[in-house]
Short mmCIF file of C-alpha atoms in Angstrom, two decimals:
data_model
loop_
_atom_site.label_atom_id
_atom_site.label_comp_id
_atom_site.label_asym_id
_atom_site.label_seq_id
_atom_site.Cartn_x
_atom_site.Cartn_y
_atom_site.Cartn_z
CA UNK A 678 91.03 51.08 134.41
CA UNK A 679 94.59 50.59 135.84
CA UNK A 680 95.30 49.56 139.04
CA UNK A 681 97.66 52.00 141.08
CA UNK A 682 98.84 52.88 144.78
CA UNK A 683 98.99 55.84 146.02
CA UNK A 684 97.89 58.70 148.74
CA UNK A 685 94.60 60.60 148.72
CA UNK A 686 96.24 63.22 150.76
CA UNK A 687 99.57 63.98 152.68
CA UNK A 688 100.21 62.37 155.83
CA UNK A 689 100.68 58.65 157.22
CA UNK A 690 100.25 55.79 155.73
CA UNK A 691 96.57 56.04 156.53
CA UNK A 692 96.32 57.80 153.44
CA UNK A 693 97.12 55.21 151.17
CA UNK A 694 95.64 52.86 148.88
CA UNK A 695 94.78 51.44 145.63
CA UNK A 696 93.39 54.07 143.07
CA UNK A 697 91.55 53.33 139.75
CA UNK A 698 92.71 55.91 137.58
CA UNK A 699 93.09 56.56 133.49
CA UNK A 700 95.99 55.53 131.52
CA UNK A 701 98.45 58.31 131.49
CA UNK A 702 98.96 59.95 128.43
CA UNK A 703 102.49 60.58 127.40
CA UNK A 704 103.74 64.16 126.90
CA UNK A 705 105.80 65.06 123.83
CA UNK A 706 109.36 63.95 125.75
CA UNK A 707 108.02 60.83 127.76
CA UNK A 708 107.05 57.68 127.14
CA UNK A 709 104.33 55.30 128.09
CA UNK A 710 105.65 52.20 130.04
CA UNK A 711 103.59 48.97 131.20
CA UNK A 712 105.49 48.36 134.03
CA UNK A 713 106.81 45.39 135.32
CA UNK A 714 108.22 46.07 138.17
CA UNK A 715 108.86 49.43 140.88
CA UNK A 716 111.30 50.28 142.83
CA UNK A 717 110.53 51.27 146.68
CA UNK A 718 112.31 53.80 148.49
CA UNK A 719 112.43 56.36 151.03
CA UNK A 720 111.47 59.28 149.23
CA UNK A 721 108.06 57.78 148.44
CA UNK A 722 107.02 57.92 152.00
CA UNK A 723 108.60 61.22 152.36
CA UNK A 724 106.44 62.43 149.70
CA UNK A 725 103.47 61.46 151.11
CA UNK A 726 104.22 62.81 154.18
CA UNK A 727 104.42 66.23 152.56
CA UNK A 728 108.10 66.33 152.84
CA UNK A 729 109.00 67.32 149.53
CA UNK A 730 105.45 69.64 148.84
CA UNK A 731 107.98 72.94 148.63
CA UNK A 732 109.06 71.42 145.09
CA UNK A 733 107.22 69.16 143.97
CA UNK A 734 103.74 70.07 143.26
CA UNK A 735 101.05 67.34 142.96
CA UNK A 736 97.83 66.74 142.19
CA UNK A 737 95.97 64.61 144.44
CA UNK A 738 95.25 61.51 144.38
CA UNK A 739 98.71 60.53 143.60
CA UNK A 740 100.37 57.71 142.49
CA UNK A 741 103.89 57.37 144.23
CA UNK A 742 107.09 55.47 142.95
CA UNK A 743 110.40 57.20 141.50
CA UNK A 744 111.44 54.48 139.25
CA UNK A 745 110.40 51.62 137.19
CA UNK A 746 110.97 49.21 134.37
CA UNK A 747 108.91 48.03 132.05
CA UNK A 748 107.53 47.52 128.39
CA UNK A 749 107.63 50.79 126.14
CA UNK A 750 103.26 51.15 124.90
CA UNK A 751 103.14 54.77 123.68
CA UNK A 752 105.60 57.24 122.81
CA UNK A 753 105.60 61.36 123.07
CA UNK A 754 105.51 63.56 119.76
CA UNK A 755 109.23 64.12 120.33
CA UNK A 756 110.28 60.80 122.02
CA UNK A 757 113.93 59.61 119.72
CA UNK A 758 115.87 56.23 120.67
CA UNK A 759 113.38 54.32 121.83
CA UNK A 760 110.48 52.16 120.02
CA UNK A 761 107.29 50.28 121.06
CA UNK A 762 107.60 47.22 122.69
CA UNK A 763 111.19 48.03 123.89
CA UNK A 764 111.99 46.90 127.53
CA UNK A 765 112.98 50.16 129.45
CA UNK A 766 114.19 51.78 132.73
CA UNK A 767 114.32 55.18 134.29
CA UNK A 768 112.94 57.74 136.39
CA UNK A 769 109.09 58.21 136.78
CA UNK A 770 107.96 61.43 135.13
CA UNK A 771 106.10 64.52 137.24
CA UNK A 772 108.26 62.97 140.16
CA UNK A 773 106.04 60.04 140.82
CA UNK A 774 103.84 57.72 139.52
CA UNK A 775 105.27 54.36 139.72
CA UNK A 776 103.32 52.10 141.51
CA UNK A 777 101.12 51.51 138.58
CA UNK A 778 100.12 49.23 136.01
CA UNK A 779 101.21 51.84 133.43
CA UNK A 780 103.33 54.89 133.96
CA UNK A 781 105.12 57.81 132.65
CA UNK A 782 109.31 57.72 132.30
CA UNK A 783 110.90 61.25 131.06
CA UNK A 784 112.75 59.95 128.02
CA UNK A 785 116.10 61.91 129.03
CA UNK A 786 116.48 59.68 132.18
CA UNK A 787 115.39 56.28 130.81
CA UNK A 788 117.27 54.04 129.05
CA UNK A 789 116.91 50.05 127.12
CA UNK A 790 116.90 47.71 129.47
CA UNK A 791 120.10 44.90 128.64
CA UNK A 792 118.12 40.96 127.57
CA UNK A 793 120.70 39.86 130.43
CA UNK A 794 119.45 42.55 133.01
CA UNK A 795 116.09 41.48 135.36
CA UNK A 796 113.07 43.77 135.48
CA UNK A 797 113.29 43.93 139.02
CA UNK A 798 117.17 44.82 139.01
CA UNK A 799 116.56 47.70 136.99
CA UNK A 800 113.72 49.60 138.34
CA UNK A 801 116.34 49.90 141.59
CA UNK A 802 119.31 51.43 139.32
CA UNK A 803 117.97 55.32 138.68
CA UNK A 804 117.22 56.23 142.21
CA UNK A 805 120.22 54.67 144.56
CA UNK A 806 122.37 53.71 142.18
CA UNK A 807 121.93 57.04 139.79
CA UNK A 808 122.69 58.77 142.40
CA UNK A 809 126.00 57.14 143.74
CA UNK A 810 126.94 57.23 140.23
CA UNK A 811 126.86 60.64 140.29
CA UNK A 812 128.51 61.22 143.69
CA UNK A 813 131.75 59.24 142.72
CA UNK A 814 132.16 61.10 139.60
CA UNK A 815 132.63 64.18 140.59
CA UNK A 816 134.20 63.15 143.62
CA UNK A 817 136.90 62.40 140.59
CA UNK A 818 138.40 59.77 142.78
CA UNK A 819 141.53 57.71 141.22
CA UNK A 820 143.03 54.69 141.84
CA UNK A 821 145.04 54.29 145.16
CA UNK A 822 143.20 57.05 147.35
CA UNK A 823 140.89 56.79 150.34
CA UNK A 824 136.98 57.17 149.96
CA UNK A 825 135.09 57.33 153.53
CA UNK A 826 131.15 57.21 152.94
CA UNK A 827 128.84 57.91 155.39
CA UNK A 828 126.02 55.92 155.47
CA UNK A 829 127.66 53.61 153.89
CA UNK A 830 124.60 50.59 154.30
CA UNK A 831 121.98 52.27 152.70
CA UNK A 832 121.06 52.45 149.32
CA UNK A 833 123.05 55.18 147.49
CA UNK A 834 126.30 54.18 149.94
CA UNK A 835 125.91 50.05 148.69
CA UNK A 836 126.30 51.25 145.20
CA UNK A 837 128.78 54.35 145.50
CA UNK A 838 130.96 51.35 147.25
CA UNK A 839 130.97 48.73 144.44
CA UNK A 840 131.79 51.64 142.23
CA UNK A 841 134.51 53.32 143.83
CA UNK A 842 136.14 50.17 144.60
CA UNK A 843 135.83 49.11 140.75
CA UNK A 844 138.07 52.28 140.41
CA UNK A 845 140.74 51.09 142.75
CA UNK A 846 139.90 53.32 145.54
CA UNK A 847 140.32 52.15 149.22
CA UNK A 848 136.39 52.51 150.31
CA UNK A 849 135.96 53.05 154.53
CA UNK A 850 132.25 53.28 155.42
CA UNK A 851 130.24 54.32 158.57
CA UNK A 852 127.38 52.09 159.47
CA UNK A 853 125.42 49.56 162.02
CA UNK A 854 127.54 47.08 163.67
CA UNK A 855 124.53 44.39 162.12
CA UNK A 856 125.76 45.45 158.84
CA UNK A 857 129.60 44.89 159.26
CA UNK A 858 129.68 41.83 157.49
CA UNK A 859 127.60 43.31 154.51
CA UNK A 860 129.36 46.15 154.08
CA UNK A 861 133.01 44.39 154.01
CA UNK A 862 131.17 41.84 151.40
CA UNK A 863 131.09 45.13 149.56
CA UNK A 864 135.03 45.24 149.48
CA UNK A 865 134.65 47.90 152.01
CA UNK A 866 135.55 48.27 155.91
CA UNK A 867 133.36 48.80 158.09
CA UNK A 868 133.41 51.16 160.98
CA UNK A 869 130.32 50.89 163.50
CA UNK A 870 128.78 54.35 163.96
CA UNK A 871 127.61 53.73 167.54
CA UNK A 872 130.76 51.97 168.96
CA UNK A 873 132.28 53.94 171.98
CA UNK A 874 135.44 54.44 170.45
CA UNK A 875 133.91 55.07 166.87
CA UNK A 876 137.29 57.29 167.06
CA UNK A 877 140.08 55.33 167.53
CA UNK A 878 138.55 52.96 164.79
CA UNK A 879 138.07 55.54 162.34
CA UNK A 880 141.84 56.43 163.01
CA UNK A 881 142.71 52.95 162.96
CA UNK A 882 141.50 52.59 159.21
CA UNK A 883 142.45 55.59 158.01
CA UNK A 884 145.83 56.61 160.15
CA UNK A 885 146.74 59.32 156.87
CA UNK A 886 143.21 60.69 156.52
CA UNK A 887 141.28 60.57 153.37
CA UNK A 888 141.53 61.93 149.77
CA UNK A 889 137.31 62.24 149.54
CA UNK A 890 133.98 62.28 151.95
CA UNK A 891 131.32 61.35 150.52
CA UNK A 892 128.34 62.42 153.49
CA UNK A 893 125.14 60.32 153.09
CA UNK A 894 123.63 61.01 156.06
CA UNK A 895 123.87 64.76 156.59
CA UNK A 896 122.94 66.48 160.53
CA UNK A 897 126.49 66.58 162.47
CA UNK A 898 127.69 63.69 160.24
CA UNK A 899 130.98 65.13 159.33
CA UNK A 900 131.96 66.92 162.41
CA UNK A 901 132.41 63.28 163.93
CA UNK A 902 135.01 62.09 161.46
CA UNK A 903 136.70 65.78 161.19
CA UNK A 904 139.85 64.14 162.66
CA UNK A 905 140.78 62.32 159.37
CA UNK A 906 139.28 64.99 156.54
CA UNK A 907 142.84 65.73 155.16
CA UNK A 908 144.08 69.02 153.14
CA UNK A 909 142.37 69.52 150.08
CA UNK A 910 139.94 66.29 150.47
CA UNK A 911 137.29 66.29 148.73
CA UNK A 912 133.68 66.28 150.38
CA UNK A 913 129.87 65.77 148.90
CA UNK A 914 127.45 65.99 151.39
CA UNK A 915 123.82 66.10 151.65
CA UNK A 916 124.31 68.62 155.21
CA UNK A 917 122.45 71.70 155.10
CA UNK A 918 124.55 74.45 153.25
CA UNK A 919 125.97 75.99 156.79
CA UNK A 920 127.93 72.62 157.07
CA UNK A 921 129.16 72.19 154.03
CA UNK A 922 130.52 75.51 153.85
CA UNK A 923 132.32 74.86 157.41
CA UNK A 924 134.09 72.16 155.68
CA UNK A 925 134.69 73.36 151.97
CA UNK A 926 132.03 70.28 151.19
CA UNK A 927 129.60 71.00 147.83
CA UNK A 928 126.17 69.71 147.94
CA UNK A 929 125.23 66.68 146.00
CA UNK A 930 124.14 67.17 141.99
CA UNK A 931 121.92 64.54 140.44
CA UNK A 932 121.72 63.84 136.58
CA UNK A 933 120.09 60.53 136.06
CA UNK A 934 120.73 60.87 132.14
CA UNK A 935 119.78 58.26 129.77
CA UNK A 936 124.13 57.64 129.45
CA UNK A 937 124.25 56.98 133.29
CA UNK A 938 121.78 54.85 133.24
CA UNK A 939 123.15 52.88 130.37
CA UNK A 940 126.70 52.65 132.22
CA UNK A 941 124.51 51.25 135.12
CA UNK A 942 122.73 48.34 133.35
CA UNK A 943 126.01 47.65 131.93
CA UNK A 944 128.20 47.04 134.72
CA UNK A 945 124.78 44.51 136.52
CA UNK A 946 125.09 42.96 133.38
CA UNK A 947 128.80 41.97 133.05
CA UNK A 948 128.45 41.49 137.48
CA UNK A 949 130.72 44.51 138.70
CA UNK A 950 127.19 46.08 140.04
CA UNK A 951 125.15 44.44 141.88
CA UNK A 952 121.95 45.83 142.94
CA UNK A 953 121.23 44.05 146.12
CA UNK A 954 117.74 43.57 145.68
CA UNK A 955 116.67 41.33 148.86
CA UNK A 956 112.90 42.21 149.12
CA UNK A 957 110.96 41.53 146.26
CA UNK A 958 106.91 42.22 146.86
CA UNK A 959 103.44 41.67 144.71
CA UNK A 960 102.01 44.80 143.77
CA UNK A 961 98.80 43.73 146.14
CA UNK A 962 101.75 43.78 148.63
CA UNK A 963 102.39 47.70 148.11
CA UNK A 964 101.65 48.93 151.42
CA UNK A 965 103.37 46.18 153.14
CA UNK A 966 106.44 47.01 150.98
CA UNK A 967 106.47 50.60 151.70
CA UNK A 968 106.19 50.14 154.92
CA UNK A 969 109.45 48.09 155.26
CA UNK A 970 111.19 51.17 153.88
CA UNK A 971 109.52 53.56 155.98
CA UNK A 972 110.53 51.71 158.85
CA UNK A 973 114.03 51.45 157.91
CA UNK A 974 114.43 47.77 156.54
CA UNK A 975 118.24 46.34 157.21
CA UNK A 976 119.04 44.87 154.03
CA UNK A 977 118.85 45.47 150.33
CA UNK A 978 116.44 47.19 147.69
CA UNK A 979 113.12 46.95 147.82
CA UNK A 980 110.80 46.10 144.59
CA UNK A 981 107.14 45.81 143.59
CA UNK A 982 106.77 42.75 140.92
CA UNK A 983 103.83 43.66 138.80
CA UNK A 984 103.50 41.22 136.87
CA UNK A 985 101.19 39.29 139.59
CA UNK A 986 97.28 40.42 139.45
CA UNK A 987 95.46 41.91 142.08
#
């Protein structure tokens, strides 16, 4: 039987552990994966905490994990593009199921994993770096305007950074003064949230406003840089829809099609993305893993190896 880690109910992370569970059987549009490595993030924990129950109806036991990459075993009745044996990346079908020796990828947001490309570098690209993909397109930014991300240190702002500057955009991002030096490694400025005079920096870097807001972090986020929000910028936020609508903002679409993913892989493999993977864990190490996200680790993407027995 194949090893897992999940929950056995919702809560803490009391309720985790490793599960012995059958091989998942592939449904006519997925495909089988033995995965080699899983990526760890913060909606794992907020699924187990229940946070996510409203949409996204599970079965319990669960496995958790969003995204993997691995080794294509088994293919769905309908499967196209892909073959047995192929090495492969994408989002975990059923919304989890990860952190397992074998799992489940809906083919429509997987994608062949480039020679050139690491296992563990891939299984972070559909979550994060999906996402920012999305944000900066239809943000539509062009070369020569002004980007301002909040949140600009965590996952999906690291990426949407590296990918709006490879557009020629001027990127200025909120975020800990401990990540200054990160974030301007990024080909970004930094601007430190909690500083006293957060404002006059903000103004500082941006003295004729910005051309897009991209809002990562949501709450009262973009009432605190209202001063620079120009006419007719542009703003995706992840607010709740009363603030958006205060500021003309539209909510945040994901895709995570096999062709984003495939743009993805091919910008870590020619070094214009990098995926900043710092924390690399054994799969015996699961819980220790998660719980470095949970707690809000400081640097980097977090991966389970699998390839190491338990």
């Amino acid at each position: 039987m194949p090893e897992a880690y999940g929950f056995t109910a919702y809560g803490g992370p009391e309720t985790q552990r490793f599960l012995d569970l059958p091989k998942p059987v592939p449904g006519p549009d997925e495909l089988l994966v033995e995965v080699r490595a899983a990526g760890v993030n913060p909606v794992d924990w907020k699924v187990r905490a229940g946070m996510h129950r409203a949409f996204l109806h599970l079965d319990l036991p669960a496995v958790l994990g969003r995204e993997v990459a691995g080794v294509v075993e088994q293919l769905g009745d309908r499967v196209d593009g892909f073959a047995i044996g192929d090495p492969v990346f994408g989002t975990s079908a059923r919304g989890c199921g990860g952190y397992s020796r074998f799992a489940l990828l809906t083919a429509d947001q997987a994608a062949l994993k480039p020679a050139t490309v690491s296992f563990t570098d891939a299984a972070v690209l559909p979550v994060a770096a999906g996402t920012a993909y999305d944000g900066v397109g239809q943000l539509t930014l062009t070369g020569g305007e002004r980007l301002l991300i909040l949140g600009i240190g965590g996952g999906v702002g690291v990426a949407a950074a590296q990918l709006a500057r490879d557009t020629g955009v001027s990127v200025v991002g909120t975020a800990a003064a401990a990540k200054r030096e990160f974030v301007e490694s990024l080909g970004a400025t930094a601007i430190d949230y909690d500083s006293p005079d957060f404002g006059a920096q903000l103004e500082k870097a941006l003295p004729n406003g910005v051309d897009a807001v991209f809002d990562l972090v949501g709450g009262d986020a973009l009432h605190g840089v209202s001063a620079v929000i120009s006419p007719g910028c542009r703003i995706l936020t992840v607010a709740e829809p009363e603030t958006a609508a205060r500021f003309g903002a539209r909510p945040l679409s994901r895709r995570g099609s096999t062709r984003t993913l495939t743009e993805l892989a091919r910008r870590v493999a020619d070094g214009r993305l990098d995926p900043q993977v710092r924390g690399v864990f054994r799969f015996e190490e699961a819980k220790a893993a998660l719980r470095e996200v949970e707690a809000g680790h400081p640097w980097g993407k977090v991966v389970l190896d699998m390839r190491g027995g338990l």
